[in-house]
PDB file of C-alpha atoms in Angstrom:
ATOM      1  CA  UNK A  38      -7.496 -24.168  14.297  1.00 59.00           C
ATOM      2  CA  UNK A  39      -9.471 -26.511  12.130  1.00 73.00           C
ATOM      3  CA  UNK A  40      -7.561 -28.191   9.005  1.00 91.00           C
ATOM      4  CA  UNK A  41      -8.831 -28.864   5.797  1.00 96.00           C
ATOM      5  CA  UNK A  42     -11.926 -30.926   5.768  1.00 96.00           C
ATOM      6  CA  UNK A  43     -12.778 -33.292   3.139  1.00 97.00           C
ATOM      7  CA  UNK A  44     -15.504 -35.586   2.715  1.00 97.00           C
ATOM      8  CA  UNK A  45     -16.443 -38.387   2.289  1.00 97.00           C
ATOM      9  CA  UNK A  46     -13.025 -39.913   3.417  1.00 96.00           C
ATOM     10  CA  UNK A  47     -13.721 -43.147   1.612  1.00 97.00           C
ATOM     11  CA  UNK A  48     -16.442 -44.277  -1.072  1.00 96.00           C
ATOM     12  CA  UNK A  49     -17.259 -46.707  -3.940  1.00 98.00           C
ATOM     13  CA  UNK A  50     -18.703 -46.348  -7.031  1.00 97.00           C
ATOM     14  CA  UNK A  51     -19.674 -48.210 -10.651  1.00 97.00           C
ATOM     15  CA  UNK A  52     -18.581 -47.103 -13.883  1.00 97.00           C
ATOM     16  CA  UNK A  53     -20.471 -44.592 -15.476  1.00 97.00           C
ATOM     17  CA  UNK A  54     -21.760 -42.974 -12.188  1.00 98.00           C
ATOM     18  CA  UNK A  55     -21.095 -39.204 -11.198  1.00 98.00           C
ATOM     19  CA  UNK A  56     -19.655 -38.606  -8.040  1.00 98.00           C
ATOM     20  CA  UNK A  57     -19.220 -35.497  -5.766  1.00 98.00           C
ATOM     21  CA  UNK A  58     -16.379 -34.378  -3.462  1.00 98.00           C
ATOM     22  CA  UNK A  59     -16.607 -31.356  -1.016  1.00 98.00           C
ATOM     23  CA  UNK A  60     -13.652 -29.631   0.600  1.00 98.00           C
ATOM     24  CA  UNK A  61     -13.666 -26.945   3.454  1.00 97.00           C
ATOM     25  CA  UNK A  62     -10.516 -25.191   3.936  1.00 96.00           C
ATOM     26  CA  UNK A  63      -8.766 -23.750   6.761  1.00 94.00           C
ATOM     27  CA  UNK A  64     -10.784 -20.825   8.276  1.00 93.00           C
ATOM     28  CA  UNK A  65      -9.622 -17.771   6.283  1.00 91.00           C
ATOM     29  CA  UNK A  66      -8.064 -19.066   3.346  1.00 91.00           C
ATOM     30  CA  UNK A  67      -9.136 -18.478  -0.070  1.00 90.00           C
ATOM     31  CA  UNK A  68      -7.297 -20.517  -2.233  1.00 92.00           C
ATOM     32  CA  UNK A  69      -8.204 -24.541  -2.822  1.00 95.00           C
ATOM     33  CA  UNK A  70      -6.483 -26.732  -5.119  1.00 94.00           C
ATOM     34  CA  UNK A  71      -7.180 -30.605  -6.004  1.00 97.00           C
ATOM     35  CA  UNK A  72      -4.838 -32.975  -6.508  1.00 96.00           C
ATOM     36  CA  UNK A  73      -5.102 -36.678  -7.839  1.00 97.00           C
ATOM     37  CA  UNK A  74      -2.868 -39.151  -6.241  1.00 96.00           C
ATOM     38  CA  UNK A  75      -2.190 -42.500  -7.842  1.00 93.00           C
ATOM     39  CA  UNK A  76       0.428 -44.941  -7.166  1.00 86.00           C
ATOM     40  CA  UNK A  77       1.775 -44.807 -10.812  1.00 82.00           C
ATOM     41  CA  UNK A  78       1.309 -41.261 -11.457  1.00 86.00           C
ATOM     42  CA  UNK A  79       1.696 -39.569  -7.787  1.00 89.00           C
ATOM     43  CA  UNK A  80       0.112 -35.889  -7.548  1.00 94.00           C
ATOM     44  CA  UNK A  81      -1.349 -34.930 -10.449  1.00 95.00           C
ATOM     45  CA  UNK A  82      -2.984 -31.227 -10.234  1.00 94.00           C
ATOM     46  CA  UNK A  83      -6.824 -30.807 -11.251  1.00 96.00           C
ATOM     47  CA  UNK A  84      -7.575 -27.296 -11.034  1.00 92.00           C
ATOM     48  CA  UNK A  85      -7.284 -24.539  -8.605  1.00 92.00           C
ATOM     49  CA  UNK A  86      -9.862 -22.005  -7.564  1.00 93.00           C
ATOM     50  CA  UNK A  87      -9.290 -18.240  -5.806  1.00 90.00           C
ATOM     51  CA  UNK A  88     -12.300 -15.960  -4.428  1.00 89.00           C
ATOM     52  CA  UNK A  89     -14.749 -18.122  -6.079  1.00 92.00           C
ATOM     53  CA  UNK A  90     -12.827 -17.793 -10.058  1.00 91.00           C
ATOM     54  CA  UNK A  91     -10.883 -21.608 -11.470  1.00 91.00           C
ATOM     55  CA  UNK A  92      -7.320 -20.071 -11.568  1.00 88.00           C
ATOM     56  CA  UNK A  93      -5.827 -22.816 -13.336  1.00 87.00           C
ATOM     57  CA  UNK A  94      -6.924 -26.104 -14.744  1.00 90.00           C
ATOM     58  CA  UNK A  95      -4.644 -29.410 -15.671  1.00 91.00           C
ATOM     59  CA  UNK A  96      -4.693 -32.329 -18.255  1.00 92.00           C
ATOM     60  CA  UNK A  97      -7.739 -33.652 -17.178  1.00 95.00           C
ATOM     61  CA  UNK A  98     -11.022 -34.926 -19.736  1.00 96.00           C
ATOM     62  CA  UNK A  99     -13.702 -32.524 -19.080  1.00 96.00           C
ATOM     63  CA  UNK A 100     -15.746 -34.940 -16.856  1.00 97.00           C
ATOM     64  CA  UNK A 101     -13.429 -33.752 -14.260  1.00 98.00           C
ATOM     65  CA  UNK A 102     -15.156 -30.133 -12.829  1.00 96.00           C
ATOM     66  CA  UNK A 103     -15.217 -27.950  -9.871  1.00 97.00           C
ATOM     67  CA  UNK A 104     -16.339 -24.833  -7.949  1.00 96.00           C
ATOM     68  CA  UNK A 105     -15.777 -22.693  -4.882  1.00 97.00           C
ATOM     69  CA  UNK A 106     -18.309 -20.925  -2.809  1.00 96.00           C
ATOM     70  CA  UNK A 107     -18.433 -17.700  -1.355  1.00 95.00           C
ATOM     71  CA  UNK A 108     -17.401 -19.195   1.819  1.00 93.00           C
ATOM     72  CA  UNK A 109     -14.269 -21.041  -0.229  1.00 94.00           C
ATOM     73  CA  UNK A 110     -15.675 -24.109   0.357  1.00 97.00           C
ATOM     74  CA  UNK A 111     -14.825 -26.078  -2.481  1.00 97.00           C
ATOM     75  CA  UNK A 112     -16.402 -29.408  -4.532  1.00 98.00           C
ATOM     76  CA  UNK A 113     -15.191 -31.668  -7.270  1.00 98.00           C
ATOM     77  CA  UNK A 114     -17.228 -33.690  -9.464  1.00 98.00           C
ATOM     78  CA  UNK A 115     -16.588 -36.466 -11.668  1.00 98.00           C
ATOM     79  CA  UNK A 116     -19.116 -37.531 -14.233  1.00 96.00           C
ATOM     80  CA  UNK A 117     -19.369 -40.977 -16.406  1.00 97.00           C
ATOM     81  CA  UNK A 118     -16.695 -42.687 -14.141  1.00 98.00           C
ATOM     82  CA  UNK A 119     -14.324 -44.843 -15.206  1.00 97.00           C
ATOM     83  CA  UNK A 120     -11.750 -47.793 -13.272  1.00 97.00           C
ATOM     84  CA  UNK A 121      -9.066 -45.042 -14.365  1.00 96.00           C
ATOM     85  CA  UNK A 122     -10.377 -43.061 -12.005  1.00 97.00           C
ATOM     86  CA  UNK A 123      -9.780 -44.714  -8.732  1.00 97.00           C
ATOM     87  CA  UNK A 124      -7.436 -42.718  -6.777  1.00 97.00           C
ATOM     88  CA  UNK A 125      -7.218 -40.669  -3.535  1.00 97.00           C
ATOM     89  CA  UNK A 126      -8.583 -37.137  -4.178  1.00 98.00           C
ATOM     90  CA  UNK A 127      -6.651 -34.679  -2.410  1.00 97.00           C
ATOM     91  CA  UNK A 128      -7.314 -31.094  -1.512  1.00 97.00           C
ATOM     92  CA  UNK A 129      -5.119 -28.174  -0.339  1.00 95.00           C
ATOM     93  CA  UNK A 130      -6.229 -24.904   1.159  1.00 93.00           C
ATOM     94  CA  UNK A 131      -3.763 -22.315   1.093  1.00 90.00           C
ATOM     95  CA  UNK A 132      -3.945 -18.164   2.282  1.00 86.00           C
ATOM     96  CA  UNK A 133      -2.666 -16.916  -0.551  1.00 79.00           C
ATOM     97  CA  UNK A 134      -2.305 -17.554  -4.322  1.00 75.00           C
ATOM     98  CA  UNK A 135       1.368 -17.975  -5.293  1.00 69.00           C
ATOM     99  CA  UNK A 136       4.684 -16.555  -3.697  1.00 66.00           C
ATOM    100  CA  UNK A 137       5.877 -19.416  -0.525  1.00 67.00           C
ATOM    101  CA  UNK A 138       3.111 -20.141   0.803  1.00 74.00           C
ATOM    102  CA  UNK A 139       2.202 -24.007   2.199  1.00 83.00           C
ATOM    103  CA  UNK A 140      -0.217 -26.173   0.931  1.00 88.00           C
ATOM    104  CA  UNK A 141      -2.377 -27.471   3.743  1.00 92.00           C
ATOM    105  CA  UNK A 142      -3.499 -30.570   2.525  1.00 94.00           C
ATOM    106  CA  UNK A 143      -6.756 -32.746   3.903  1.00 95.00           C
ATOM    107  CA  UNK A 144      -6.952 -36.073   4.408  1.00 94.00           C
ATOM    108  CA  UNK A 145      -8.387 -37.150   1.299  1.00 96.00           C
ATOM    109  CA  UNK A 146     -11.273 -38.723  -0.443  1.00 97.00           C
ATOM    110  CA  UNK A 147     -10.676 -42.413  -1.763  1.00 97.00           C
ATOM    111  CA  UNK A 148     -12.677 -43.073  -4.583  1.00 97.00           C
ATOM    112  CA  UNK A 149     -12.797 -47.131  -5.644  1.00 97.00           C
ATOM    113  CA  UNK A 150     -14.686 -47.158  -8.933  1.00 97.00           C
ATOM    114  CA  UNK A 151     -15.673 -50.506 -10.214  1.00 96.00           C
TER     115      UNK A 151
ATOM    116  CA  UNK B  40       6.946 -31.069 -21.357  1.00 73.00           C
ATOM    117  CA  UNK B  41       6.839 -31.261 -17.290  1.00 84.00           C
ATOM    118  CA  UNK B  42       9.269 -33.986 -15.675  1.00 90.00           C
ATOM    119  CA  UNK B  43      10.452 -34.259 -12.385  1.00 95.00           C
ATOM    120  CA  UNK B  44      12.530 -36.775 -11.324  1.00 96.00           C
ATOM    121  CA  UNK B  45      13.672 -38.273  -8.070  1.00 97.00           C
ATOM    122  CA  UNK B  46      14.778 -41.922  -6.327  1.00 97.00           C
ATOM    123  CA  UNK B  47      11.809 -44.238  -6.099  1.00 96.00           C
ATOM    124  CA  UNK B  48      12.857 -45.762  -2.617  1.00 97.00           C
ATOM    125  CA  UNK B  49      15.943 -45.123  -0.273  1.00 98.00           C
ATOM    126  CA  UNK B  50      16.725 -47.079   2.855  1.00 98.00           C
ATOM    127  CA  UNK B  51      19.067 -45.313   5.658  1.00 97.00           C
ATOM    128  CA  UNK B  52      19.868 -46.315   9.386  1.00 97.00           C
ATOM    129  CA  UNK B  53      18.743 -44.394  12.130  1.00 98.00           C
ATOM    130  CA  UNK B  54      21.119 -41.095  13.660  1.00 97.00           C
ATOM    131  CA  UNK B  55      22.433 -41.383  10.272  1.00 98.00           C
ATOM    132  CA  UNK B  56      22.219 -38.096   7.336  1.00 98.00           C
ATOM    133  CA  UNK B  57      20.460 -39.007   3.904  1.00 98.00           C
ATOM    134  CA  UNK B  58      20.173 -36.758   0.869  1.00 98.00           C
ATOM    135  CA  UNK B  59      17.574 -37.303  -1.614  1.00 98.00           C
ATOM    136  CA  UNK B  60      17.813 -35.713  -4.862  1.00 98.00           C
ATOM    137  CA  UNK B  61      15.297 -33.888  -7.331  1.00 98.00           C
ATOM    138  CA  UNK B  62      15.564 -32.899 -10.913  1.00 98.00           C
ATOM    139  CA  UNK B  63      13.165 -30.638 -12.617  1.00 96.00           C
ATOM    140  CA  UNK B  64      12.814 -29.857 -16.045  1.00 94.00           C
ATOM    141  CA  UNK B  65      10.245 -27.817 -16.413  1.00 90.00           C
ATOM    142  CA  UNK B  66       8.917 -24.841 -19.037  1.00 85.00           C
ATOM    143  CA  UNK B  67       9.202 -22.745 -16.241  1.00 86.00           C
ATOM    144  CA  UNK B  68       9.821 -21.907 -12.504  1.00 88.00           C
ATOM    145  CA  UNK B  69       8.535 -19.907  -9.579  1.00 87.00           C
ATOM    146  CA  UNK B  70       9.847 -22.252  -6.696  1.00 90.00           C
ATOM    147  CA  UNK B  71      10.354 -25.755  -5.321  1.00 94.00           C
ATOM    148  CA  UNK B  72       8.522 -27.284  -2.602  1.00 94.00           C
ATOM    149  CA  UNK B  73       8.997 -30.259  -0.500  1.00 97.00           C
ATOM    150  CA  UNK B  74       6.470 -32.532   1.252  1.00 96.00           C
ATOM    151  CA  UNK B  75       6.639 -35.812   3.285  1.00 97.00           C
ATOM    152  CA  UNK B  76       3.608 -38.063   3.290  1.00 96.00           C
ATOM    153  CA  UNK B  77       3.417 -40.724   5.854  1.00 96.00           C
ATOM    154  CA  UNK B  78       1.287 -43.370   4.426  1.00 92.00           C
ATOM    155  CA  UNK B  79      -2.566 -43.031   4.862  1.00 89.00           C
ATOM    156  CA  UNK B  80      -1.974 -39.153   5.920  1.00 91.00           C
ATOM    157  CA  UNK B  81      -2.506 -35.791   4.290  1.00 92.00           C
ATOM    158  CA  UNK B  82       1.187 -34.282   2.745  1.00 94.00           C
ATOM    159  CA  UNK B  83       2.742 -31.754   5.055  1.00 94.00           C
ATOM    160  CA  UNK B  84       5.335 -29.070   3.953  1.00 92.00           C
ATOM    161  CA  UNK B  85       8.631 -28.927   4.936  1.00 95.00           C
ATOM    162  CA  UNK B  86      10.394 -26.569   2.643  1.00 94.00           C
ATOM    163  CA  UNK B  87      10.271 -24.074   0.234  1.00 92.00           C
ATOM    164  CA  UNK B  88      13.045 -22.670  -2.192  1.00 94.00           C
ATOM    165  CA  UNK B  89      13.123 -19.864  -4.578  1.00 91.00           C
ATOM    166  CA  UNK B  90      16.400 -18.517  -4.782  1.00 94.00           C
ATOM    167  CA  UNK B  91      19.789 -20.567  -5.339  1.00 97.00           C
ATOM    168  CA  UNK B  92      21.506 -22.110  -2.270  1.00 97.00           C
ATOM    169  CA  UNK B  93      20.692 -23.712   1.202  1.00 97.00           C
ATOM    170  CA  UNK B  94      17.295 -23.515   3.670  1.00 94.00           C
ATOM    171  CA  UNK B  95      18.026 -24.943   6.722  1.00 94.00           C
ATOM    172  CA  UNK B  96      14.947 -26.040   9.294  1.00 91.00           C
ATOM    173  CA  UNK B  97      16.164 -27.913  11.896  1.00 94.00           C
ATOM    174  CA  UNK B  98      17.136 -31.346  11.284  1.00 96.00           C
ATOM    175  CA  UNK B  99      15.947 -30.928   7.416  1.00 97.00           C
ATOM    176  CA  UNK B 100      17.851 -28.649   4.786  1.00 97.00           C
ATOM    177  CA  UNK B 101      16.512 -28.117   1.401  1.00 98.00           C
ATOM    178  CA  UNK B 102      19.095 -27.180  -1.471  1.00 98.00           C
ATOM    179  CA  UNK B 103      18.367 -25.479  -5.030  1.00 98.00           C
ATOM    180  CA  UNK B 104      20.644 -25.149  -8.094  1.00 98.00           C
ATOM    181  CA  UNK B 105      18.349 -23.540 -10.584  1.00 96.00           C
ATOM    182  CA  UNK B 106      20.578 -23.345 -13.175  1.00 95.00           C
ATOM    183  CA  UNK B 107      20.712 -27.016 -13.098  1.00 96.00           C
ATOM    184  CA  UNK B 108      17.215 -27.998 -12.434  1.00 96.00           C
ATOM    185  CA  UNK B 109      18.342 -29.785  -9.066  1.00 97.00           C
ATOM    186  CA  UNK B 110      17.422 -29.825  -5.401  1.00 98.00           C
ATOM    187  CA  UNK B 111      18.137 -32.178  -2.295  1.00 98.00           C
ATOM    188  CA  UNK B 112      16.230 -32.562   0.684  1.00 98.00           C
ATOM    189  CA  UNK B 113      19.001 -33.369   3.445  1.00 98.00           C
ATOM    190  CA  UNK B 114      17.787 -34.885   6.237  1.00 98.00           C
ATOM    191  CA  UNK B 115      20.011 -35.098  10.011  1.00 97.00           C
ATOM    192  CA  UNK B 116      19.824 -37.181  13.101  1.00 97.00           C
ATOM    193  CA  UNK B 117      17.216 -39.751  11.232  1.00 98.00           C
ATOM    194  CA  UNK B 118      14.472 -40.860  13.626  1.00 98.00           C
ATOM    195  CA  UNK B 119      12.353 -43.683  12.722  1.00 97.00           C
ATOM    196  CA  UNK B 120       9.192 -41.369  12.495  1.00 97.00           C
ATOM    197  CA  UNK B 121      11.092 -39.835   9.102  1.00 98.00           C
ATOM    198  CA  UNK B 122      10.303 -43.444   7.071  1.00 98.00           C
ATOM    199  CA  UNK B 123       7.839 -41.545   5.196  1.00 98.00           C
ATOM    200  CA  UNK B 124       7.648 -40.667   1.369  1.00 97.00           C
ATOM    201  CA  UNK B 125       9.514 -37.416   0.136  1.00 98.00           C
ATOM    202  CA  UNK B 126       7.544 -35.377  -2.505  1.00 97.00           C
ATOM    203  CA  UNK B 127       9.542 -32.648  -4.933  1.00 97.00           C
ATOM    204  CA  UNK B 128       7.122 -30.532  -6.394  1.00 95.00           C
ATOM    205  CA  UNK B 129       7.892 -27.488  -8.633  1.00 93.00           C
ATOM    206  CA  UNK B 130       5.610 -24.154  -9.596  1.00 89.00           C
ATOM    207  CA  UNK B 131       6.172 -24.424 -13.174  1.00 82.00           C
ATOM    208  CA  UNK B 132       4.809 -21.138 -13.746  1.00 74.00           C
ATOM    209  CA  UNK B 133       5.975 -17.861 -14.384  1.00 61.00           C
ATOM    210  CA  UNK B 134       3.505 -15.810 -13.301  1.00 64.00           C
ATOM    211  CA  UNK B 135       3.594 -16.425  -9.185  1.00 59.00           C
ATOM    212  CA  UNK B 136       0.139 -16.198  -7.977  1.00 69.00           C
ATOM    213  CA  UNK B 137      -0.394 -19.878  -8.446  1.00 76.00           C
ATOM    214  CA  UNK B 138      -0.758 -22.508  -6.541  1.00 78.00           C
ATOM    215  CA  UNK B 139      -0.682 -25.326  -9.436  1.00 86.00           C
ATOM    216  CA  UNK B 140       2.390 -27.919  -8.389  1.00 90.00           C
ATOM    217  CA  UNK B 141       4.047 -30.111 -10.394  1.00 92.00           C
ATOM    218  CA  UNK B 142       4.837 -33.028  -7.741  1.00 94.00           C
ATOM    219  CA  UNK B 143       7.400 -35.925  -8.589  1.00 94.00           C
ATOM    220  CA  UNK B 144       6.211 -39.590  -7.995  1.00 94.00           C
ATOM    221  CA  UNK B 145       7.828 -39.251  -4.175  1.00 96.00           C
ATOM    222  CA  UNK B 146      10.734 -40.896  -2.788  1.00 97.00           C
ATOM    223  CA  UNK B 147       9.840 -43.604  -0.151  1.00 97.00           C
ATOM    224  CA  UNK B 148      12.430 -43.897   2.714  1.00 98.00           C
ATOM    225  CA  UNK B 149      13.073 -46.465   4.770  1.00 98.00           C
ATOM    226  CA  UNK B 150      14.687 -45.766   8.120  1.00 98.00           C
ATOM    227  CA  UNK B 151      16.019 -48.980   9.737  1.00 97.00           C
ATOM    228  CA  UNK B 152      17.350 -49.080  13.536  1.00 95.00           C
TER     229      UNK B 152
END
């Protein structure tokens, strides 16, 4: 069984570019989440999408956005980029909404924004 | 606010048992994960715990006090593929169907021989 797929695994960028992430989940799964990992701030949730609908959203500017697809494939973007936001970009695939269910989490996309 | 707090770094000795600790303070809560991240890899989940008391998995055990905003993550038999960083993370939300995590900055262990 295929884990979660993210891509690109590693790019750079200059300030005040846009960037896009994409993130395929496990086969049959429905829910995605995105995470930003820092080494200051550790995990830091972005927003979380269900059947195609943003569930919830955290304490990010609005240059931070997503979406899911039919399919539950899922992409971040990130307009007007700052040095702030250099991190590893993290998603998680999970079967279910809620209750105690795992987060499968992909390898990551590392952003370097300069 | 949101605050989750646990050791920054731990160092133990191979065979040996080490807890690491996690308090939560948090406007609400639906359950307390833990994760272990091996540096340059993805997070994978060890535990989950809902209700008060002890989940035991093998060589790792996962405690909850809710009443006191506290968990440990016990960990038996240390091998030196466990020096890894140990992420508490809480669903601080009362509704369940959510999969938004509040993660602590990690505890990074160090197992020596």
């Amino acid at each position: 069984k295929a884990g979660v797929t993210q891509t690109p695994r590693y790019l750079i960028k200059t300030r005040g570019q846009q960037v896009t992430l994409s993130c395929s989940p496990i086969s049959g799964h429905r829910s995605v989440s995105w995470y930003q990992q820092t080494p200051g701030q550790g995990l830091q949730f972005l927003f979380e999408y269900f059947s195609e609908t943003q569930r919830n959203k955290g304490n990010f500017p609005g240059r931070f956005s997503g979406r899911q697809f039919s399919n539950s494939r899922s992409e971040m973007n990130v307009s007007t980029l700052e040095l702030g936001d250099s991190a590893l970009y993290l998603c998680a695939s999970s079967l279910h909404a809620g209750g105690g269910g795992e987060l499968f989490f992909g390898e990551g996309s590392r952003l370097t924004v300069l | 606010g949101q605050n989750i707090d646990q050791p920054t770094e731990m160092t133990a000795t191979e065979g040996a048992i080490v807890q690491i600790n996690c308090t939560y303070q948090t406007s609400g809560f639906n359950g307390l994960f833990w994760y272990q991240q091996h540096a340059g890899e993805a997070p994978t989940f060890l535990s989950y715990n809902v209700l008060d008391g002890l989940e035991e998995k093998g060589r790792f055990s996962s405690f909850l006090s809710r009443s006191k905003g506290y968990s440990y993550l016990l960990l038996k038999e240390l091998q030196m593929k466990d020096s890894a960083s140990y992420l508490c993370a809480v669903r601080a939300e009362y509704r369940g169907a959510t999969n938004k995590l509040i993660f602590g900055t990690g505890t990074l262990l160090a197992v020596q021989p």
